[in-house]
Amino acid sequence: MSSIIQLLPDHVANQIAAGEVVQRPASVVKELLENAVDARATEIKLIVKDAGKTLVQVIDNGLGMSVTDARLCFERHATSKIRLAEDLFSLHTKGFRGEALASIAAIAHVELKTRQEQEELGTHLVIEGSKFTSQEVAVLPKGTSFSVKNLFFNIPARRNFLKSDTVEFRHIVDEFERVALAHANISFMLYHNGSEMFNLPASNTRQRIVNIFGGRTNEKLVPVKESTEIVEIQGFVTKPEFAKKNRGEQFFIVNNRFIKSGYLHHAVMAAYEGLLKDGCQPGYFIYLDVPPNTIDINIHPTKTEIKFDDEHALYAIMRSSIKHSLGQFNVSPVLDFERDANLDTPYNYEAKEAVMPEVHVDRNYNPFAVEEKPVRSASMSSGSGSFSSPSFRKTQSQPAWESLYTGISTSSSEDIAEINFESEEVTGSLFNDTEVEQAVYKTYQIHKKYIVSPIKSGLLIIDQKRAHQRIMYEQFLRSITVQHAASQQLLFPLVLHYNKTELELIKEMQDALQNTGFVFAEINHDHIVVSGLPVNVSESEVSILLEELINDLQQEVPDSSFSQSDSIAKSMARSLAVKTGVLLSEREQENMVNSLFACKEPNVSPFNKPTFITLSVEDLDKRFAI
């Protein structure tokens, strides 16, 4: 019997390994940026086209590579970071597996230009699908330039699974920010489709955070610092009033490496206990320095998860240090036993008694007295401008009740005979037909969540949140497609601050937002000015609405303009729809029922959830037939 197990060819093995290492263009960005950092570069430039699908290029001024290293770096399991298995527990660098460049070269067109400082000439390599197509000597600047073009050109199925350019570029920005935050002493630049997105000079940690997330971030930060034998913690957390609905500005950096840790995140949330609104997330930029032999970073292919030796002690230190910082900077309430001298009673008032208030009563006042009309003097009528009476109170000559009977004639009894009286009709029912009809079609609200209305066949139960989402979704979608919506102008325009990536997304959907009723007076490099709002949007809801809209579109933005408008309408409907727990008046309930069944698809919400159910009389009879 012939053997059925065979060794895979190198190019197939590299493509399989690439599936673990390279999931999207952002994975290439991460590997190349970390290699540039390990090369001791002081200036790193990232150039991206079409969200990395066409080009990802990283240029650095680091050590560079020799001719032999330039060829050897594309081989599998070739690395300069480790020699023994024990080295995995004393790592001070980023990449160490030796599979990244080999995996990238297997699924893209790679061009490498590198030169060491002591060499006069450098090396220029071109690789297509793990095959070296050319190698030549060239005049190059010091450092290394990696160009990755046409990602997944030989794996079209993987390329089809990529999201839209907006989503993929957002992942690239995330990786860029993580590396840039971990190395504030290195200058970083990011260019997308020829335009500069970030230009971050070498600075300290606080300035790097401000340069990435905008100038208004500086006032949100609260410093955190703690030093123990187990860990050294430093960084910043944001004040509770600046908490957001999403988890965008949350970074744990351990030994200059970004990680994700739900356990440490829970420690931060425990420190904010009682300070945050429901559903809000604080921002934090926490840098941890721990001994390399106390962590294991080789437990996940992307190296974003770390195993700590003593997690319980780290949890306690993290929670207490953040809670101490929030209390120290008067962000959270603390017990203060020191007396504030400004609240003391002055010495001049120490022996002074309190002055009791006096009440004055006019004993001559008679509310039933007849007031006299002011008499106009002859001098007033002649134009002298003076009154003869000293009193200016309004008076009348007769009591008010007598004026009710003036003009009524009681001369004859014939007028009284002509008066017709309506006879009361006696019916056998306690309620008339109109009252019965109103009682039948009356709506009721149950648990501030459902609207119940009787119908001919039984009972109608409506989910008020989903129903309102459907109503508002069709309204916004109609406004966007028809490009005509009413707008209410603001007396004082709103100024909202965002970072660069969020502003680019607002510019992209500016036309669709304007069709819904938004009016943007200005879109600057770090803020926007809103001068008009849709009719059903209040000023307090604008920042929350745009924040949730940006978050939704960053996760998944469809390619076509109609689909993008659909996503905007869905996001706005979800943000502005009435929530569960809101008490609705009877008129609001009836209006929601009528508006729901006036929609084109009243059966489901914009997110394909049922908006109402019906219970027939037969179903109710079966319930009582037990």
XYZ file of C-alpha atoms in Angstrom:
626
model
C 0.000 0.000 0.000
C 1.448 3.370 -1.020
C 1.990 6.061 1.601
C -0.541 8.864 1.750
C 1.404 11.357 3.885
C 3.636 13.711 1.937
C 5.750 16.735 2.698
C 4.245 20.004 1.543
C 6.194 22.128 -0.934
C 7.724 25.257 0.538
C 5.453 27.655 -1.328
C 2.338 25.794 -0.087
C 3.657 25.697 3.485
C 4.367 29.428 3.315
C 0.850 30.160 2.095
C -0.616 28.117 4.956
C 1.587 29.949 7.455
C 0.535 33.231 5.873
C -3.049 32.438 6.813
C -2.051 32.659 10.487
C 0.313 35.611 10.229
C -1.306 37.780 7.530
C -5.042 38.123 7.979
C -5.443 41.548 6.381
C -3.241 44.502 5.291
C -3.032 45.658 8.906
C -1.130 42.457 9.752
C 1.564 43.413 7.227
C 1.743 46.905 8.716
C 2.211 45.484 12.199
C 5.050 43.142 11.198
C 6.932 45.736 9.147
C 6.613 48.491 11.761
C 7.864 46.184 14.512
C 10.821 45.142 12.354
C 11.672 48.822 11.833
C 11.538 49.427 15.591
C 13.794 46.425 16.232
C 16.232 47.862 13.675
C 16.738 50.836 16.062
C 15.207 53.338 13.681
C 14.563 56.886 14.881
C 12.270 57.804 11.993
C 9.670 55.466 10.433
C 7.434 56.319 7.491
C 4.376 54.261 6.515
C 2.900 54.707 3.028
C -0.431 53.028 2.205
C -2.542 52.932 -0.968
C -6.094 51.642 -1.223
C -6.119 50.663 2.458
C -3.079 48.426 1.929
C -4.592 46.296 -0.838
C -2.373 47.923 -3.480
C 0.660 49.039 -1.470
C 2.074 48.897 2.051
C 5.512 50.488 2.303
C 7.579 51.037 5.450
C 10.741 53.165 5.253
C 13.103 53.466 8.212
C 16.587 54.821 8.951
C 17.633 51.844 11.049
C 20.655 49.547 10.931
C 19.917 48.027 7.549
C 20.938 44.540 6.375
C 23.845 42.952 4.582
C 23.444 41.022 1.324
C 23.325 37.689 3.159
C 20.788 38.904 5.745
C 18.619 40.386 2.990
C 18.311 36.952 1.367
C 18.063 35.005 4.589
C 15.312 37.119 6.192
C 12.738 35.685 3.770
C 13.429 32.097 4.809
C 11.115 30.398 7.293
C 12.236 30.318 10.953
C 15.086 32.720 10.226
C 15.469 35.313 12.986
C 18.116 37.355 14.744
C 16.168 37.656 17.996
C 16.546 34.237 19.638
C 19.034 31.359 19.658
C 17.673 28.994 22.323
C 14.212 28.086 23.600
C 15.052 29.805 26.877
C 15.347 33.083 24.988
C 11.559 33.135 24.638
C 11.342 34.135 28.314
C 13.829 37.008 28.074
C 12.593 38.857 25.007
C 13.164 42.577 24.597
C 12.252 42.811 20.902
C 9.111 42.484 18.771
C 9.297 39.850 16.048
C 11.042 36.620 16.947
C 9.291 33.772 15.120
C 10.972 34.285 11.762
C 7.811 33.580 9.775
C 6.479 37.068 9.054
C 8.544 38.043 6.012
C 8.393 34.537 4.550
C 4.599 34.530 4.885
C 4.247 38.008 3.374
C 6.506 37.153 0.433
C 4.379 34.055 -0.301
C 1.195 36.041 -0.981
C 2.394 39.378 -2.379
C 4.940 41.162 -4.549
C 7.716 42.292 -2.204
C 10.484 44.772 -2.938
C 13.326 45.234 -0.447
C 15.879 48.043 -0.468
C 18.421 48.101 2.351
C 21.868 49.485 3.160
C 24.027 49.425 6.257
C 25.705 52.610 7.443
C 29.265 51.359 6.925
C 28.531 50.138 3.373
C 28.677 52.339 0.302
C 26.152 50.369 -1.738
C 22.963 48.572 -0.745
C 20.901 45.595 -1.889
C 17.753 45.652 -4.004
C 15.602 42.474 -3.980
C 12.327 41.688 -5.783
C 10.230 38.672 -4.759
C 6.947 37.464 -6.265
C 5.146 34.635 -4.513
C 8.242 33.366 -2.626
C 10.321 33.421 -5.836
C 13.347 35.712 -6.115
C 12.995 37.458 -9.468
C 15.913 39.881 -9.198
C 18.800 40.877 -6.941
C 21.133 43.750 -7.668
C 23.417 46.299 -6.056
C 22.016 49.811 -5.823
C 22.775 53.252 -4.404
C 20.412 53.582 -1.451
C 20.050 55.677 1.698
C 20.864 54.178 5.081
C 18.128 51.941 6.468
C 15.517 49.647 4.968
C 12.504 50.076 2.702
C 9.918 47.281 2.438
C 7.262 47.543 -0.279
C 4.426 44.989 -0.240
C 2.259 45.251 -3.360
C -0.871 43.422 -4.540
C -1.582 41.570 -1.321
C -3.233 38.138 -1.811
C -2.682 38.326 -5.579
C -2.332 34.531 -5.774
C -5.113 33.791 -3.250
C -8.201 35.545 -4.688
C -10.501 33.885 -2.161
C -8.659 35.597 0.710
C -8.733 38.910 -1.128
C -12.504 38.678 -1.592
C -12.959 38.321 2.161
C -11.397 41.725 2.822
C -13.740 44.470 3.975
C -14.188 47.910 2.452
C -11.293 50.367 2.272
C -12.639 52.354 5.220
C -12.740 49.313 7.487
C -9.330 48.004 6.400
C -7.722 51.414 6.779
C -9.194 51.697 10.266
C -7.402 48.463 11.203
C -4.168 49.879 9.746
C -4.563 53.038 11.836
C -5.155 50.895 14.929
C -1.868 49.028 14.403
C -0.056 52.277 13.637
C -1.351 53.894 16.836
C -0.388 50.883 18.962
C 3.202 50.895 17.763
C 3.452 54.694 17.919
C 2.133 54.806 21.493
C 4.579 52.131 22.596
C 7.570 54.102 21.224
C 7.115 57.809 21.808
C 10.869 58.386 21.288
C 10.567 57.441 17.582
C 9.165 59.732 14.878
C 6.276 58.199 12.899
C 4.526 59.335 9.715
C 1.519 57.857 7.910
C 0.445 58.638 4.338
C -2.715 57.259 2.731
C -3.360 57.692 -1.004
C -0.881 60.548 -1.156
C -2.284 62.569 1.767
C -0.618 62.895 5.160
C -2.692 61.408 7.985
C -0.209 61.514 10.889
C 3.072 63.283 11.496
C 4.233 62.388 14.994
C 7.562 63.840 16.097
C 9.624 62.163 18.806
C 8.266 63.312 22.180
C 7.199 62.129 25.605
C 4.269 59.821 26.263
C 1.715 62.524 27.079
C 2.540 64.562 23.992
C 2.373 61.450 21.806
C -1.140 60.715 23.088
C -2.204 64.304 22.401
C -0.693 64.261 18.890
C -2.617 61.106 17.976
C -6.002 61.795 19.570
C -6.225 65.569 19.305
C -5.370 68.632 21.372
C -8.433 68.395 23.618
C -7.192 65.036 24.931
C -4.700 66.768 27.228
C -7.408 68.038 29.584
C -8.937 64.563 29.878
C -5.822 62.778 31.148
C -5.141 61.848 34.757
C -1.589 60.553 35.389
C -1.094 57.137 36.990
C 2.203 56.008 38.509
C 3.109 53.119 40.804
C 6.335 51.211 41.363
C 6.517 47.800 43.066
C 8.702 44.722 42.915
C 6.181 42.959 40.695
C 5.392 45.688 38.182
C 6.074 49.328 37.437
C 2.966 51.141 36.230
C 2.788 54.533 34.598
C 0.530 56.197 32.085
C -2.782 57.994 32.019
C -6.497 57.373 32.465
C -9.292 59.673 31.320
C -11.679 61.509 33.584
C -15.087 59.865 34.059
C -17.004 62.687 32.383
C -15.165 61.962 29.116
C -16.142 58.279 28.998
C -17.454 57.028 25.645
C -19.787 54.318 24.458
C -17.066 52.481 22.525
C -13.729 51.020 23.642
C -11.507 52.828 21.170
C -9.043 54.659 23.426
C -7.946 51.752 25.629
C -4.332 50.618 25.511
C -2.282 48.249 27.654
C 1.417 48.289 26.742
C 3.611 45.707 28.482
C 7.364 46.032 27.948
C 6.758 48.288 24.929
C 4.347 45.795 23.356
C 0.607 46.376 22.929
C -1.554 43.631 24.457
C -5.207 42.844 25.043
C -6.233 41.687 28.492
C -9.807 41.331 29.689
C -8.495 40.631 33.185
C -6.611 43.932 33.438
C -9.523 45.748 31.814
C -11.751 44.468 34.600
C -9.280 45.905 37.120
C -9.576 49.331 35.489
C -13.364 49.142 35.463
C -13.311 48.193 39.154
C -11.325 51.357 39.894
C -14.019 53.426 38.130
C -16.825 51.775 40.076
C -19.595 54.277 40.771
C -18.093 56.970 38.535
C -19.319 55.936 35.072
C -22.720 56.014 33.428
C -24.270 52.774 32.264
C -22.703 51.491 29.070
C -19.789 53.964 29.097
C -16.145 52.978 28.849
C -13.181 54.982 30.203
C -10.090 55.628 28.150
C -6.697 54.571 29.446
C -3.081 54.431 28.318
C -1.358 52.128 30.806
C 2.341 51.224 30.451
C 3.515 48.217 32.452
C 7.144 47.238 32.907
C 7.558 43.706 34.246
C 10.537 41.314 34.343
C 10.636 39.378 31.028
C 10.909 36.041 32.819
C 7.524 36.587 34.530
C 5.471 36.707 31.317
C 4.858 34.413 28.363
C 4.074 36.222 25.118
C 4.215 33.152 22.889
C 0.635 32.005 23.507
C -1.085 33.685 20.530
C -0.056 33.988 16.840
C -0.578 37.767 16.806
C 1.323 38.196 20.121
C -1.425 40.438 21.521
C -2.103 38.229 24.542
C 0.288 37.647 27.432
C 0.297 35.181 30.291
C 1.365 36.707 33.636
C 2.834 34.676 36.488
C 1.017 36.518 39.284
C -2.196 37.916 37.803
C -3.978 38.396 41.138
C -1.288 40.685 42.550
C -1.153 42.605 39.266
C -4.940 43.041 39.369
C -4.831 44.475 42.894
C -1.941 46.835 42.118
C -3.619 48.072 38.942
C -6.946 48.715 40.630
C -5.499 50.499 43.663
C -3.100 52.690 41.665
C -5.827 53.940 39.311
C -8.261 54.504 42.169
C -5.589 56.439 44.065
C -4.904 58.648 41.034
C -8.588 59.395 40.488
C -8.962 60.378 44.152
C -5.707 62.332 44.271
C -6.783 64.558 41.387
C -10.258 65.113 42.890
C -11.959 63.088 40.194
C -13.622 60.600 42.527
C -15.156 61.439 45.929
C -12.827 60.914 48.883
C -13.021 61.479 52.641
C -11.196 64.696 53.445
C -10.573 65.341 57.149
C -8.817 68.667 56.594
C -10.956 71.748 57.320
C -11.481 74.290 54.579
C -10.858 77.729 56.107
C -13.099 79.408 53.531
C -16.143 77.694 55.037
C -15.491 78.980 58.597
C -17.654 81.713 60.137
C -15.882 85.110 60.199
C -14.854 86.378 63.645
C -16.984 89.528 63.259
C -20.156 87.413 63.136
C -19.166 84.947 65.842
C -21.004 86.726 68.726
C -23.719 88.245 66.571
C -27.261 86.969 66.919
C -29.413 86.146 63.976
C -31.890 88.844 62.930
C -35.446 87.566 62.928
C -37.556 88.633 59.921
C -40.486 90.994 60.598
C -43.966 90.702 59.095
C -46.003 93.904 58.537
C -49.820 93.633 58.273
C -52.116 96.387 56.983
C -55.016 96.177 59.419
C -57.122 98.760 57.523
C -57.233 96.649 54.360
C -60.768 95.463 53.443
C -61.005 93.161 50.414
C -64.802 93.767 50.142
C -64.588 97.546 50.120
C -65.963 99.318 47.043
C -63.211 101.046 45.176
C -63.689 104.406 43.546
C -62.763 105.141 39.977
C -59.974 107.688 39.478
C -61.531 111.037 38.556
C -59.931 112.855 35.653
C -59.357 116.499 36.582
C -60.123 119.431 34.387
C -56.479 120.276 34.198
C -55.799 116.745 32.848
C -58.456 117.135 30.188
C -56.969 120.458 29.219
C -53.572 118.876 28.787
C -51.857 119.936 32.027
C -50.967 116.254 32.820
C -51.998 116.140 36.539
C -54.625 114.134 38.492
C -56.920 115.668 41.103
C -57.276 112.398 43.080
C -54.298 111.337 45.144
C -55.139 107.629 44.662
C -54.118 105.751 41.531
C -55.875 102.459 42.358
C -58.334 101.041 39.845
C -61.907 101.413 41.163
C -65.359 100.605 39.889
C -68.688 102.130 40.825
C -70.663 98.928 41.408
C -69.952 95.348 42.448
C -68.842 92.985 39.721
C -71.802 90.607 40.174
C -74.314 93.333 39.311
C -72.770 93.779 35.867
C -73.845 90.254 34.976
C -77.517 91.298 34.898
C -77.220 94.565 32.998
C -79.170 94.650 29.700
C -81.634 91.885 30.662
C -85.291 92.927 30.188
C -88.013 91.448 32.424
C -90.950 93.283 30.817
C -93.074 90.418 29.487
C -93.616 86.728 30.015
C -93.818 86.032 26.263
C -90.030 85.946 25.978
C -89.891 83.273 28.627
C -92.506 81.190 26.822
C -90.429 81.146 23.676
C -87.498 79.439 25.428
C -87.077 75.817 24.302
C -85.597 73.171 26.590
C -83.782 70.127 25.229
C -85.251 66.897 26.480
C -82.768 64.305 27.800
C -82.899 61.051 25.902
C -82.935 57.984 28.079
C -80.980 55.024 26.742
C -80.551 51.541 28.033
C -76.719 51.633 27.944
C -74.311 53.236 30.374
C -72.002 54.323 27.521
C -72.795 55.718 24.111
C -71.437 54.225 20.896
C -68.562 56.705 20.593
C -67.253 55.924 24.066
C -67.468 52.192 23.388
C -65.554 52.585 20.145
C -62.847 54.629 21.849
C -62.538 52.052 24.599
C -62.089 49.255 22.074
C -59.238 50.914 20.222
C -57.482 52.403 23.230
C -53.741 51.605 23.578
C -51.926 50.630 26.759
C -48.253 50.529 27.715
C -46.926 47.550 29.676
C -43.687 47.745 31.711
C -42.636 50.806 29.689
C -41.635 48.402 26.919
C -44.654 47.115 25.027
C -47.697 48.820 23.544
C -50.878 46.732 23.616
C -53.845 47.495 21.403
C -57.031 45.450 20.894
C -57.881 44.498 17.310
C -60.838 42.701 15.759
C -59.105 39.314 15.698
C -57.543 39.561 19.145
C -54.635 41.483 20.651
C -51.703 43.406 19.130
C -48.448 43.696 21.135
C -45.787 46.110 19.801
C -42.165 46.468 20.918
C -41.853 50.253 21.220
C -38.075 50.343 20.686
C -38.049 48.224 17.530
C -41.136 49.914 16.156
C -39.627 53.368 16.579
C -36.391 52.162 14.973
C -38.353 51.089 11.883
C -40.205 54.416 11.756
C -37.076 56.553 12.060
C -35.057 54.320 9.733
C -37.491 54.839 6.871
C -37.670 58.571 7.618
C -33.886 59.002 7.507
C -33.490 56.771 4.461
C -36.166 58.766 2.654
C -34.426 62.028 3.548
C -31.042 60.745 2.339
C -32.313 59.379 -0.978
C -34.686 62.263 -1.739
C -32.025 64.734 -0.513
C -34.572 66.959 1.125
C -35.017 67.237 4.879
C -36.035 69.956 7.296
C -33.352 71.464 9.522
C -33.522 73.562 12.674
C -30.882 76.264 12.934
C -28.994 76.651 16.186
C -28.654 80.029 17.861
C -25.262 78.973 19.224
C -23.430 76.482 16.943
C -21.958 73.340 18.514
C -18.196 72.772 18.411
C -17.235 69.073 18.578
C -13.658 67.768 18.686
C -12.463 64.569 16.962
C -9.199 62.977 15.947
C -7.988 62.846 12.353
C -9.386 59.448 11.408
C -12.811 60.332 12.788
C -12.810 63.634 10.896
C -11.972 61.834 7.647
C -14.958 59.558 8.200
C -17.237 62.553 8.898
C -16.069 64.166 5.660
C -16.857 60.966 3.797
C -20.456 60.855 5.025
C -20.973 64.633 5.101
C -23.375 64.654 2.135
C -25.561 61.930 3.609
C -25.695 63.698 6.985
C -26.612 66.997 5.356
C -29.474 65.283 3.549
C -30.876 64.191 6.915
C -30.872 67.781 8.222
C -27.363 68.377 9.611
C -25.676 71.642 8.658
C -21.882 71.813 9.025
C -20.592 75.372 9.175
C -16.955 74.221 9.377
C -14.889 71.018 9.352
C -11.395 71.790 10.620
C -8.326 69.628 11.260
C -9.400 68.792 14.818
C -13.026 69.897 15.221
C -16.332 70.478 13.450
C -18.927 73.227 13.854
C -22.581 72.158 13.624
C -25.006 75.018 12.957
C -28.144 73.026 12.094
C -29.771 69.789 13.230
C -32.559 67.498 12.014
C -35.931 68.334 13.485
C -36.094 65.233 15.704
C -32.541 65.594 17.100
C -31.802 67.685 20.195
C -28.517 69.421 20.973
C -27.698 67.037 23.816
C -27.962 64.049 21.469
C -25.612 65.317 18.750
C -22.288 64.229 20.260
C -23.650 60.804 21.265
C -25.256 60.319 17.859
C -22.116 61.170 15.888
C -19.944 59.101 18.216
C -22.090 55.993 17.757
C -22.375 56.645 14.032
C -18.591 56.864 13.649
C -18.141 53.710 15.700
C -20.674 51.777 13.612
C -19.183 52.900 10.313
C -15.641 52.132 11.453
C -16.639 48.549 12.083
C -18.261 47.939 8.721
C -18.947 50.384 5.910
C -20.356 48.862 2.702
C -18.832 49.825 -0.610
C -21.780 51.276 -2.539
C -23.149 54.716 -1.750
C -26.672 53.377 -1.302
C -25.482 50.803 1.216
C -23.510 53.445 3.071
C -26.641 55.582 3.269
C -28.495 52.544 4.540
C -25.907 52.041 7.293
C -26.106 55.708 8.284
C -29.896 55.532 8.481
C -29.724 52.360 10.599
C -27.167 53.828 12.990
C -29.103 57.080 13.444
C -32.366 55.191 13.954
C -30.797 52.999 16.619
C -29.334 56.012 18.437
C -32.435 58.214 18.373
C -35.202 55.635 18.780
C -37.135 55.629 22.046
C -35.532 53.233 24.504
C -37.058 50.592 26.715
C -38.166 52.109 30.023
C -39.495 55.371 28.577
C -43.071 56.218 29.544
C -45.218 57.206 26.557
C -48.405 59.220 26.690
C -51.598 57.916 25.137
C -51.235 60.186 22.133
C -47.606 59.105 21.621
C -48.644 55.468 21.732
C -51.370 55.975 19.141
C -49.018 57.975 16.943
C -46.394 55.224 17.076
C -48.956 52.559 16.148
C -50.247 54.596 13.212
C -46.740 55.497 12.015
C -45.551 51.902 12.232
C -48.297 50.544 10.001
C -47.713 53.397 7.568
C -44.174 52.068 6.948
C -43.305 49.950 3.932
C -42.121 47.019 6.073
C -43.764 47.329 9.498
C -43.208 43.672 10.413
C -39.477 43.882 11.181
C -37.033 46.438 12.548
C -34.062 47.664 10.469
C -32.057 44.864 12.087
C -34.527 42.104 11.042
C -36.131 41.717 14.459
C -39.951 41.428 14.773
C -41.661 44.663 15.768
C -44.977 43.205 16.903
C -46.875 39.987 17.561
C -50.596 39.197 17.539
C -52.650 37.013 19.858
C -55.931 35.813 18.409
C -59.078 35.277 20.424
C -58.685 31.544 19.865
C -55.243 31.634 21.484
C -56.647 33.456 24.470
C -59.520 30.973 24.719
C -57.051 28.096 24.757
C -55.245 29.719 27.658
C -58.443 29.773 29.724
C -59.557 26.322 28.629
C -57.136 24.584 30.968
